[in-house]
Coordinates of C-alpha atoms and ligand atoms in Angstrom, one line a residue:
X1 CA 171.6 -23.5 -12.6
X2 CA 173.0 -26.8 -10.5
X3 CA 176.2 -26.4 -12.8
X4 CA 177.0 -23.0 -12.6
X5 CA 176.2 -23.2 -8.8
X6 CA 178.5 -26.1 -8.3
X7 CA 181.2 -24.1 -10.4
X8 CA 181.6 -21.4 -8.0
X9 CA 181.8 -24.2 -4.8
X10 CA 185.2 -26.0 -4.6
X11 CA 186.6 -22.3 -4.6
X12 CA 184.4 -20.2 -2.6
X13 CA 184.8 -22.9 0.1
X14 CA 188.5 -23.2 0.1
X15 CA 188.6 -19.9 0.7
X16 CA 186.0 -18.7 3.1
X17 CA 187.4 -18.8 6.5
X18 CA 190.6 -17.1 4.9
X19 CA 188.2 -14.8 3.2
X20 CA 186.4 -13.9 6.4
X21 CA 189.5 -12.7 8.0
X22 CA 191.2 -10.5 5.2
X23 CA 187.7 -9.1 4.3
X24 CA 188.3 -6.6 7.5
X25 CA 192.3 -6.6 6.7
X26 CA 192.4 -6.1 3.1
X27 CA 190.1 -4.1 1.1
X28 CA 191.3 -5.7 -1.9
X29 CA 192.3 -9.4 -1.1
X30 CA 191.3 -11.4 -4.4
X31 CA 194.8 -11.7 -5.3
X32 CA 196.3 -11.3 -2.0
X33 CA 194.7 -14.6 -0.8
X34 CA 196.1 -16.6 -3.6
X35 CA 199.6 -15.4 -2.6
X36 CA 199.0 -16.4 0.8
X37 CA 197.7 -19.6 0.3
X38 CA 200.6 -20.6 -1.7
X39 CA 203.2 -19.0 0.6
X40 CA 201.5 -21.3 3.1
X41 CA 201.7 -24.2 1.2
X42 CA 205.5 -23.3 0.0
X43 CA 207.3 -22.9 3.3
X44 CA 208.3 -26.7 3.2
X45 CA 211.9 -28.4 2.5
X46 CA 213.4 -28.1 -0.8
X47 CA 211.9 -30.6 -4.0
X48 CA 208.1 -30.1 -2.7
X49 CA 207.4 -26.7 -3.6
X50 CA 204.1 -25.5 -4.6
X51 CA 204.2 -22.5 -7.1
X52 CA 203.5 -18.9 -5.7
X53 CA 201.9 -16.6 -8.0
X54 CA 204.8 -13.9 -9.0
X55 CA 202.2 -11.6 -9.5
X56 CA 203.6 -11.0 -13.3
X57 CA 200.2 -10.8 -15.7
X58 CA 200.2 -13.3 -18.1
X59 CA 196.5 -13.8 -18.9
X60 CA 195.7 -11.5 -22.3
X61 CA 192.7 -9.6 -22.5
X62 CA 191.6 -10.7 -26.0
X63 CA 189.7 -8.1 -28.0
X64 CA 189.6 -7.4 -31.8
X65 CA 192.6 -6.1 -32.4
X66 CA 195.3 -8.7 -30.6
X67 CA 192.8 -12.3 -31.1
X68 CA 194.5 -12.9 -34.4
X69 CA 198.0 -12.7 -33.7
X70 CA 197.8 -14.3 -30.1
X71 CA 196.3 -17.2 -31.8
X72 CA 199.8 -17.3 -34.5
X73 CA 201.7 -16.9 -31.8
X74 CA 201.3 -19.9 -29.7
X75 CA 200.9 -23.9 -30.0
X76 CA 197.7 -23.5 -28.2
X77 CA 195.7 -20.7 -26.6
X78 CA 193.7 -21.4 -23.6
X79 CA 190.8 -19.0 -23.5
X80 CA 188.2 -18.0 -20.6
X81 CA 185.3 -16.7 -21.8
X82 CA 182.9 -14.9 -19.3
X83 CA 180.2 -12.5 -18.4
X84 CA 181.3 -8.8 -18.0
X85 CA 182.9 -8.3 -14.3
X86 CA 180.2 -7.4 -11.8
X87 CA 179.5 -4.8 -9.7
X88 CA 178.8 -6.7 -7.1
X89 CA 181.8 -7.2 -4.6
X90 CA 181.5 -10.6 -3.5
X91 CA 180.9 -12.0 -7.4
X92 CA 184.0 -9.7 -8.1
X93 CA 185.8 -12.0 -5.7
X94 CA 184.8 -14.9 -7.8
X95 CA 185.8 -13.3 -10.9
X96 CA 189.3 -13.0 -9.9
X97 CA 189.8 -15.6 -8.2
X98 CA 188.5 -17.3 -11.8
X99 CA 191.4 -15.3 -13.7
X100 CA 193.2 -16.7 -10.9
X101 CA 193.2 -19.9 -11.7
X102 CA 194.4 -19.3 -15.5
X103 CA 197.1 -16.9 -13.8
X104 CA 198.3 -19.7 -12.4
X105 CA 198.3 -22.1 -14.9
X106 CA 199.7 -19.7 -17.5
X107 CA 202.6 -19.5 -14.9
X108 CA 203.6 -23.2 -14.4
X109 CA 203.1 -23.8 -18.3
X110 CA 205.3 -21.1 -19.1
X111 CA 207.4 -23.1 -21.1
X112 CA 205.4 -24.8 -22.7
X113 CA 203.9 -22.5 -25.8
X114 CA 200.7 -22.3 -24.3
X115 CA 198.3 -18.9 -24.3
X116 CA 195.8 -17.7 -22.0
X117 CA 193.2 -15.5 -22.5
X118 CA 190.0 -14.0 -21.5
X119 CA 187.2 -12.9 -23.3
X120 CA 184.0 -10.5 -22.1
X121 CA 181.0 -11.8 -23.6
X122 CA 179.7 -8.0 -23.9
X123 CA 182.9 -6.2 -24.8
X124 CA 184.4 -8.8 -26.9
X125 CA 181.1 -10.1 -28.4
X126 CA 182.6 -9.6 -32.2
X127 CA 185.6 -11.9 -31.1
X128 CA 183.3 -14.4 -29.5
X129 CA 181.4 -14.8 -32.6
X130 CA 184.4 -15.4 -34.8
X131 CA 186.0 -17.9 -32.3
X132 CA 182.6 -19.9 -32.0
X133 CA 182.5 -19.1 -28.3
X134 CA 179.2 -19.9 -26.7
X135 CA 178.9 -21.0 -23.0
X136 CA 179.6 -18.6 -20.6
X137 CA 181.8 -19.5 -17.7
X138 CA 183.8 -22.2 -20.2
X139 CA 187.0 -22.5 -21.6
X140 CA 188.3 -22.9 -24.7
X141 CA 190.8 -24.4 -25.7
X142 CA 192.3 -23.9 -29.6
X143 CA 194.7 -26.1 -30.8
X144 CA 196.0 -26.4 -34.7
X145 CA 191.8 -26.5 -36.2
X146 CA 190.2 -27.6 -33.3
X147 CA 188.3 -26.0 -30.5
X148 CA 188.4 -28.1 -27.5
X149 CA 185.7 -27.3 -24.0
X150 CA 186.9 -27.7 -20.7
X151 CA 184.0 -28.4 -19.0
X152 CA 185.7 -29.6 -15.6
X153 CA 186.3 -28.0 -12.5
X154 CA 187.9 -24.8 -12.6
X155 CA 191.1 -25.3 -10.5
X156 CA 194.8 -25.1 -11.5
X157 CA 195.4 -28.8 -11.0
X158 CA 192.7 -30.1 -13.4
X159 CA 193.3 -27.5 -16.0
X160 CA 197.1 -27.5 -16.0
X161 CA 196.6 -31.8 -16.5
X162 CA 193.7 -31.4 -19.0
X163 CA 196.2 -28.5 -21.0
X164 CA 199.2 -31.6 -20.2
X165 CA 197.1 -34.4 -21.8
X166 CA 196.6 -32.2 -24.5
X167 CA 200.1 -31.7 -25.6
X168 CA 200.6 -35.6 -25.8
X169 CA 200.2 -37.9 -28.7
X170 CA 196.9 -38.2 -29.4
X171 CA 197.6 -41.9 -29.8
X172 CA 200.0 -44.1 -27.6
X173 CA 202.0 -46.9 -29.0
X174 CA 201.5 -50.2 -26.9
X175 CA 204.7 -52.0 -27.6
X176 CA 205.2 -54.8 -25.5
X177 CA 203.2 -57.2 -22.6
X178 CA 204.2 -54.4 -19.8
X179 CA 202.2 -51.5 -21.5
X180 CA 199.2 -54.0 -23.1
X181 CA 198.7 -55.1 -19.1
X182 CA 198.7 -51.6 -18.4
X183 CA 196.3 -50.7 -21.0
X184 CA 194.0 -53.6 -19.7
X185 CA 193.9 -52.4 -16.4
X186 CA 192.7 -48.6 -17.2
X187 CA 189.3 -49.7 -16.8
X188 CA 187.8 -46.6 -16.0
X189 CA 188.2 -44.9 -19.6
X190 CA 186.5 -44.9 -23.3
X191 CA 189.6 -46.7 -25.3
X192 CA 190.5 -47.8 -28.6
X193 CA 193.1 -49.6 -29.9
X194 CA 193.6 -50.5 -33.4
X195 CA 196.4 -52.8 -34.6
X196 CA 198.5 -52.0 -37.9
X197 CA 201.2 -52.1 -39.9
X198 CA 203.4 -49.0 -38.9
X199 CA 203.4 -45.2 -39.0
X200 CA 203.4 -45.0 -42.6
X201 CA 200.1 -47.3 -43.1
X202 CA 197.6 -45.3 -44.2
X203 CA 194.6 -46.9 -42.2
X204 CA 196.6 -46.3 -39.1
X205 CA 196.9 -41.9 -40.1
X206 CA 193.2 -42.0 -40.4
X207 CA 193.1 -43.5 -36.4
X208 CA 195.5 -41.0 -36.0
X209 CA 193.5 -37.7 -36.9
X210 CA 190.1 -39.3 -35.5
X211 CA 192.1 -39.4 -32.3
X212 CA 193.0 -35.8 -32.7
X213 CA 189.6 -35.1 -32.9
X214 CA 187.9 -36.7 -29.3
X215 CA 191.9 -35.7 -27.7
X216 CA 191.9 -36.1 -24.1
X217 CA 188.7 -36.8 -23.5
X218 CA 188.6 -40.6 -25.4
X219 CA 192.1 -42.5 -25.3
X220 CA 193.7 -43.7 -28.6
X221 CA 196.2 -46.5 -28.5
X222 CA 198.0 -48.7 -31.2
X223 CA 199.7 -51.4 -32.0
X224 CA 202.2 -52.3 -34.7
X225 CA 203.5 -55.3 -32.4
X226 CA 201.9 -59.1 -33.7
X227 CA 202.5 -60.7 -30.1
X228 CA 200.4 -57.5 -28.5
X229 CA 197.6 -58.1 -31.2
X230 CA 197.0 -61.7 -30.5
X231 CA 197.0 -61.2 -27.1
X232 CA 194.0 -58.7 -27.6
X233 CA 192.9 -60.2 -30.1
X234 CA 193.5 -57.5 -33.0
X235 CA 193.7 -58.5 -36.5
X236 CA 195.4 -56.7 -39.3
X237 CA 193.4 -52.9 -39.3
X238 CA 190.9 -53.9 -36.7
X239 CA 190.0 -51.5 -34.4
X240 CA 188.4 -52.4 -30.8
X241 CA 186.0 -49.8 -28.2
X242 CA 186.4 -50.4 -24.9
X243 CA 183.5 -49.2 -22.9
X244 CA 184.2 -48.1 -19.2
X245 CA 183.9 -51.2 -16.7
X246 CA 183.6 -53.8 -19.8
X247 CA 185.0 -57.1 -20.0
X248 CA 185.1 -57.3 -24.0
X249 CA 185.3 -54.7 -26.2
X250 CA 183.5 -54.1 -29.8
X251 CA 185.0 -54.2 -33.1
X252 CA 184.4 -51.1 -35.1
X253 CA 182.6 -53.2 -37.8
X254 CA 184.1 -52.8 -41.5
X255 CA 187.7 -53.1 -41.3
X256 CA 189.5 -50.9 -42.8
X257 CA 188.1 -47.8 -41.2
X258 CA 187.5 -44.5 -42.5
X259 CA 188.0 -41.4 -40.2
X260 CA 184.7 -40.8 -40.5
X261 CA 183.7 -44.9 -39.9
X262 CA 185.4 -44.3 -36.2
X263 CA 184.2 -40.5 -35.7
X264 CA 180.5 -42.3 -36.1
X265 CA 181.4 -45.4 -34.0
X266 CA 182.6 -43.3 -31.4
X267 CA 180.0 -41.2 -31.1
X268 CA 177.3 -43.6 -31.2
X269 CA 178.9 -45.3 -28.6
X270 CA 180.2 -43.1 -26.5
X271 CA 177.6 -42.8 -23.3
X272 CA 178.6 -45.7 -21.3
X273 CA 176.5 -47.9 -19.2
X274 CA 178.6 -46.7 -16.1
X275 CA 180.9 -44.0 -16.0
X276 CA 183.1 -41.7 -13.7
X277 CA 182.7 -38.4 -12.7
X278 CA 186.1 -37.1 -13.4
X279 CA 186.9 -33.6 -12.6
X280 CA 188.3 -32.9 -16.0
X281 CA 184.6 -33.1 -17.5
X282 CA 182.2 -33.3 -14.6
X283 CA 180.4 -30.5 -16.3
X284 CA 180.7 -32.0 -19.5
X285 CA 179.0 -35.6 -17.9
X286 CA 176.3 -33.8 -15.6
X287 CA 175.3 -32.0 -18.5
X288 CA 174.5 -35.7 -20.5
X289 CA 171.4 -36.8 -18.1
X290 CA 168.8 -39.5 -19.2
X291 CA 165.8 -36.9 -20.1
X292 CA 166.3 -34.7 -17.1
X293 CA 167.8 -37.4 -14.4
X294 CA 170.7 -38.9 -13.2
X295 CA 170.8 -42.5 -11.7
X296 CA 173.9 -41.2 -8.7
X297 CA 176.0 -44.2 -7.3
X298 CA 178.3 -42.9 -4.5
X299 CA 181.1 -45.4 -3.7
X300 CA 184.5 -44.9 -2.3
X301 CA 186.6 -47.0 -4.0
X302 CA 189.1 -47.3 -1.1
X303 CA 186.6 -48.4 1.5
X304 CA 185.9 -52.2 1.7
X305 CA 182.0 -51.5 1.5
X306 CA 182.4 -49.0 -1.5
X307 CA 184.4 -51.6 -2.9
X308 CA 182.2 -54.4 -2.8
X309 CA 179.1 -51.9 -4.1
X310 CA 181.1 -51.5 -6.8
X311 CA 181.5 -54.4 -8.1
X312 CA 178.2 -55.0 -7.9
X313 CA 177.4 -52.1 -10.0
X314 CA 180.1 -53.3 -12.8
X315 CA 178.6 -56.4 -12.5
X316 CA 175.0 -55.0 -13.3
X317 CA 176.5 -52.2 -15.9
X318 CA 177.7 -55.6 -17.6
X319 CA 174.5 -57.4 -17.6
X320 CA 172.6 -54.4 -19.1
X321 CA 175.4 -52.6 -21.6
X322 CA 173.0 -53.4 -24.5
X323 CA 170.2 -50.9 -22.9
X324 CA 171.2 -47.5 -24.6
X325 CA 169.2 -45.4 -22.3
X326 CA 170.8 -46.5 -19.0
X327 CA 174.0 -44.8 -17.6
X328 CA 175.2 -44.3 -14.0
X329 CA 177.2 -41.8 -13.0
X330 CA 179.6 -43.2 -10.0
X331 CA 180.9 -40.5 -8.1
X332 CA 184.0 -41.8 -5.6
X333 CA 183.5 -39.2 -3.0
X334 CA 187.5 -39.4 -1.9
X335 CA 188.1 -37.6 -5.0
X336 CA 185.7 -34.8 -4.9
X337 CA 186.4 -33.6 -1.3
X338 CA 185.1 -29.7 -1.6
X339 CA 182.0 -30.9 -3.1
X340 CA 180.8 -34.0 0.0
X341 CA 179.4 -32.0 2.6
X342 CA 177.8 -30.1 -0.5
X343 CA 176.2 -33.1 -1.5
X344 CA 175.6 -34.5 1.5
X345 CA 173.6 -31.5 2.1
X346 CA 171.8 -31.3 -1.1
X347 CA 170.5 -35.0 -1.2
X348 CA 170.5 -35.4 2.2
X349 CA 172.4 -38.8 2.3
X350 CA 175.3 -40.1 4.3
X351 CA 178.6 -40.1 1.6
X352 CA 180.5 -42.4 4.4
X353 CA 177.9 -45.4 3.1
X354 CA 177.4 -46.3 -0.6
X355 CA 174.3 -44.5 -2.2
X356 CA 172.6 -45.0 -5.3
X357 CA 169.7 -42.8 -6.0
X358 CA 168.3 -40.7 -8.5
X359 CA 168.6 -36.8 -9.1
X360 CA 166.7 -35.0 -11.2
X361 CA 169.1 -32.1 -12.8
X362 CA 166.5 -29.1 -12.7
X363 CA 165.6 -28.9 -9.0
X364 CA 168.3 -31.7 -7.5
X365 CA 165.4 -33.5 -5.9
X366 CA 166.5 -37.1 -5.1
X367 CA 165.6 -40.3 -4.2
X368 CA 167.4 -43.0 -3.0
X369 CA 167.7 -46.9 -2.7
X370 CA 167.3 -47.6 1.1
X371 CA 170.3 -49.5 2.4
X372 CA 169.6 -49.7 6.2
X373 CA 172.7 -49.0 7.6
X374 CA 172.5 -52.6 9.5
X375 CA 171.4 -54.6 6.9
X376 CA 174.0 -56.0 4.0
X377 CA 174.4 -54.1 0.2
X378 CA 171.6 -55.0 -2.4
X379 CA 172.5 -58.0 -4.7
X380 CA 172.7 -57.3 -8.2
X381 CA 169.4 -58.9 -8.8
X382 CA 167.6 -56.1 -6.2
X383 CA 170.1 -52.9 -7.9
X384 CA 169.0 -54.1 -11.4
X385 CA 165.1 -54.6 -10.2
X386 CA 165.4 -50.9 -8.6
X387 CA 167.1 -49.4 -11.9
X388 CA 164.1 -51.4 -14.0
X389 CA 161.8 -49.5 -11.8
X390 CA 163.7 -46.3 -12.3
X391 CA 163.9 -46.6 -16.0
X392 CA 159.9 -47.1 -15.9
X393 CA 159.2 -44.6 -14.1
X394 CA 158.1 -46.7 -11.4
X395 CA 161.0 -44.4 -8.5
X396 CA 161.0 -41.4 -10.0
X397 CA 161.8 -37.9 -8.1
X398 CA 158.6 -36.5 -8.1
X399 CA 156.1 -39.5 -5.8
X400 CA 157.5 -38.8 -3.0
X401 CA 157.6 -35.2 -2.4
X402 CA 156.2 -35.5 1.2
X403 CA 157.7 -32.2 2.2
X404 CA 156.0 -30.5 -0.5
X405 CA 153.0 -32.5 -1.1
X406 CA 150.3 -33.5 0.5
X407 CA 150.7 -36.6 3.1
X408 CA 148.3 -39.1 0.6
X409 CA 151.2 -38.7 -1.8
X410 CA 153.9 -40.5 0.7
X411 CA 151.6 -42.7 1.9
X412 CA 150.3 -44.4 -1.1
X413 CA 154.0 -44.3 -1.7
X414 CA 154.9 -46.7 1.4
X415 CA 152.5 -49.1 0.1
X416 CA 153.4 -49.0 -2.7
X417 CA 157.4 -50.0 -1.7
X418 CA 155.7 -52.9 -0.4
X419 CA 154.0 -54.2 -2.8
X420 CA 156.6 -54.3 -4.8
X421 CA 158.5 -56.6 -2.3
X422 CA 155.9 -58.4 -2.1
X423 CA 155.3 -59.5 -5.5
X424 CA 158.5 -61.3 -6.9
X425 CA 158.6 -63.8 -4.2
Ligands
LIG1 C1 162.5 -32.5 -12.4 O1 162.0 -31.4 -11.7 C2 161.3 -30.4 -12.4 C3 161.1 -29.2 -11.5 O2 160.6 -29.6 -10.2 C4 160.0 -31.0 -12.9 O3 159.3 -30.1 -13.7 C5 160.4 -32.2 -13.8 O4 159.2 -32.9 -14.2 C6 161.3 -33.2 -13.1 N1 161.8 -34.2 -14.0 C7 161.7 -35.5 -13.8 C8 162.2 -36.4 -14.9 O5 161.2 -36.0 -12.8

């Protein structure tokens, strides 16, 4: 419910003041407020242009009879699939503005042998069936064998990136000291680089079509270069995982790997101890809770205090990477503008001020670490005592329902708190 609620938000509130005005104006505005928001937006100097939409229909209404030979026809075909078109006006709205989106995209990618489609889950339930398509209010994305979900936010900026990344190498060489630095610093993504002999090794073409396989969502590099494999260590066929926020990666143990060695590795390993909400998967990682919660850290990045929180959080994601249950989502607030006030809202917190608290994913009931607004951030000793307590149960969503419940509830709940001060010292 959260998800397909949060789905419909970035949109609906870009666009409701505009809405508001061109719903007396306009009896049909869907596609006359895209227009105008990018005629806005396009009035500028020359070599800063946003793209209009033309209005030229490029996004195929797949059925039966065309599925097959759109497929053929292009290098990829990017596919919506969704529930019948309401009758409802106001959901209408959404539905176009949906189709939008991939009108858009199909427009800037023109050139790039890419096909967009969409697909009615009651007309074109046959075609759904065939193409595997399950989830409604997804995309898919087909490529050579493979059937990639977009489970990110549905604007034209991430899905004309995610559609980019796609089209890419699935791995990236790392030739020389410049681009290993480079590769150190992207600390914020799953990574693995193997080191081998060249192109034609056949160790190195298994890497290659395992990295095919988890394309853009896990980043593949190589190396054929000896002075880049010392420096990280690599030995002749070794492959390393870097988790998110790590210092040292893990060997995939067993070198030489099988594709299937590194599909397994991979997956085992792929939930990390902290990771980013990216726009490209938000979905994707929302959907992945720890039995029905998220542990929520909320930290700009760009603000001294977020900063600072942060590193306290690495420091305690580093300290406790061996426990396989734990993972925190941090969500930099700077990069999810629509969504702040919306969460603000929600878990009734102030997003200014780092938060870490925990949500549970059915009813979006929260709790959160109290950081007195006056008082300095939690060591790491008092965030990993508070994410012990969480992972026992011990904070949990439910205790303090003082709203709901009856008053004993939060009071026993007080006392509790400080006990649990109490007792460590
Ligand atoms: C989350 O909320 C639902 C509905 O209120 C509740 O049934 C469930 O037990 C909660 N889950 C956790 C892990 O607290």
């Amino acid at each position: 419910m959260l998800v397909l609620y949060l789905n419909f938000i970035p949109i609906s509130l870009f666009f409701a003041k505009l809405q508001t005005f061109f719903l007396r104006v306009y009896p049909n505005y869907g596609y006359i407020l895209f227009v105008m928001y990018f005629l806005l937006y396009s009035s500028a100097e020359e070599g800063l242009e946003f793209p209009s939409f033309d209005g030229k229909d490029r996004v195929l209404n797949v059925n039966e009879r065309n599925y097959k030979k759109a497929l053929k026809k292009y290098d990829m075909m990017c596919l919506l699939y969704h529930e019948p078109l309401p009758s409802d006006k106001e959901l209408q709205q959404q539905f176009h503005m949906r189709e939008m989106v991939l009108e858009l995209a199909a427009q800037v990618l023109e050139d790039k042998d890419i096909g967009f489609g969409l697909v009615d889950s009651h007309r074109d339930a046959k075609v759904a069936k065939k193409l595997g398509l399950e989830e409604e209010g997804s995309i898919y994305v087909f490529k050579d064998e493979r059937v990639i979900e977009f489970d990110g936010e549905l604007s034209a900026d991430t899905l004309v990136e995610f559609l980019l990344d796609l089209l890419e190498d699935p791995v990236e060489l790392i030739s020389n000291p410049m681009e290993q630095r480079a590769f150190e610093r992207m600390d914020e993504d799953i990574r693995l680089i193997g080191y081998f002999k060249g192109e034609d090794s056949e160790h190195y073409k298994a890497f290659q079509v395992t990295a095919e396989k988890f394309q853009p969502y896990v980043k593949f590099f190589a190396t054929f270069d000896k002075g880049v494999a010392k420096q990280l260590t690599l030995k002749m066929n070794e492959i390393d995982f870097y988790e998110p926020f790590m210092d040292e990666p893990v060997t995939v143990p067993g070198k030489p790997n099988t594709e299937e060695e590194i599909v397994d590795f991979v997956n085992q390993h792929r939930r990390p101890t902290l990771r980013k909400l990216r726009a490209e998967d938000m979905f994707e990682t929302w959907e992945d809770d720890m039995d029905g919660i998220h542990i929520v850290a909320f930290a700009e990045e760009e603000d001294p205090d977020g900063y600072e929180f942060l590193e306290i959080l690495k420091e305690v994601a580093r300290d406790n990477t061996k426990k396989t249950d734990l993972s925190i989502v941090w969500i930099d607030p700077d990069e999810f503008p629509l969504l702040t006030t919306y969460w603000e809202k929600t878990f009734k917190v102030d997003l200014f001020r780092p938060q870490i608290g925990v949500v549970n994913v059915t009813d979006a009931d929260s709790v959160w670490l109290n950081m007195p607004n006056d008082e300095a951030l939690p060591s790491a000793e008092e965030l990993e005592d508070w994410i012990e307590d969480v992972l026992s149960g011990k904070v949990n969503t439910e205790d303090d329902d003082d709203d709901d419940d009856d008053e004993d509830n939060g009071i026993d709940d007080g006392s509790d708190e400080d006990h649990y001060g109490d007792d460590d010292d």
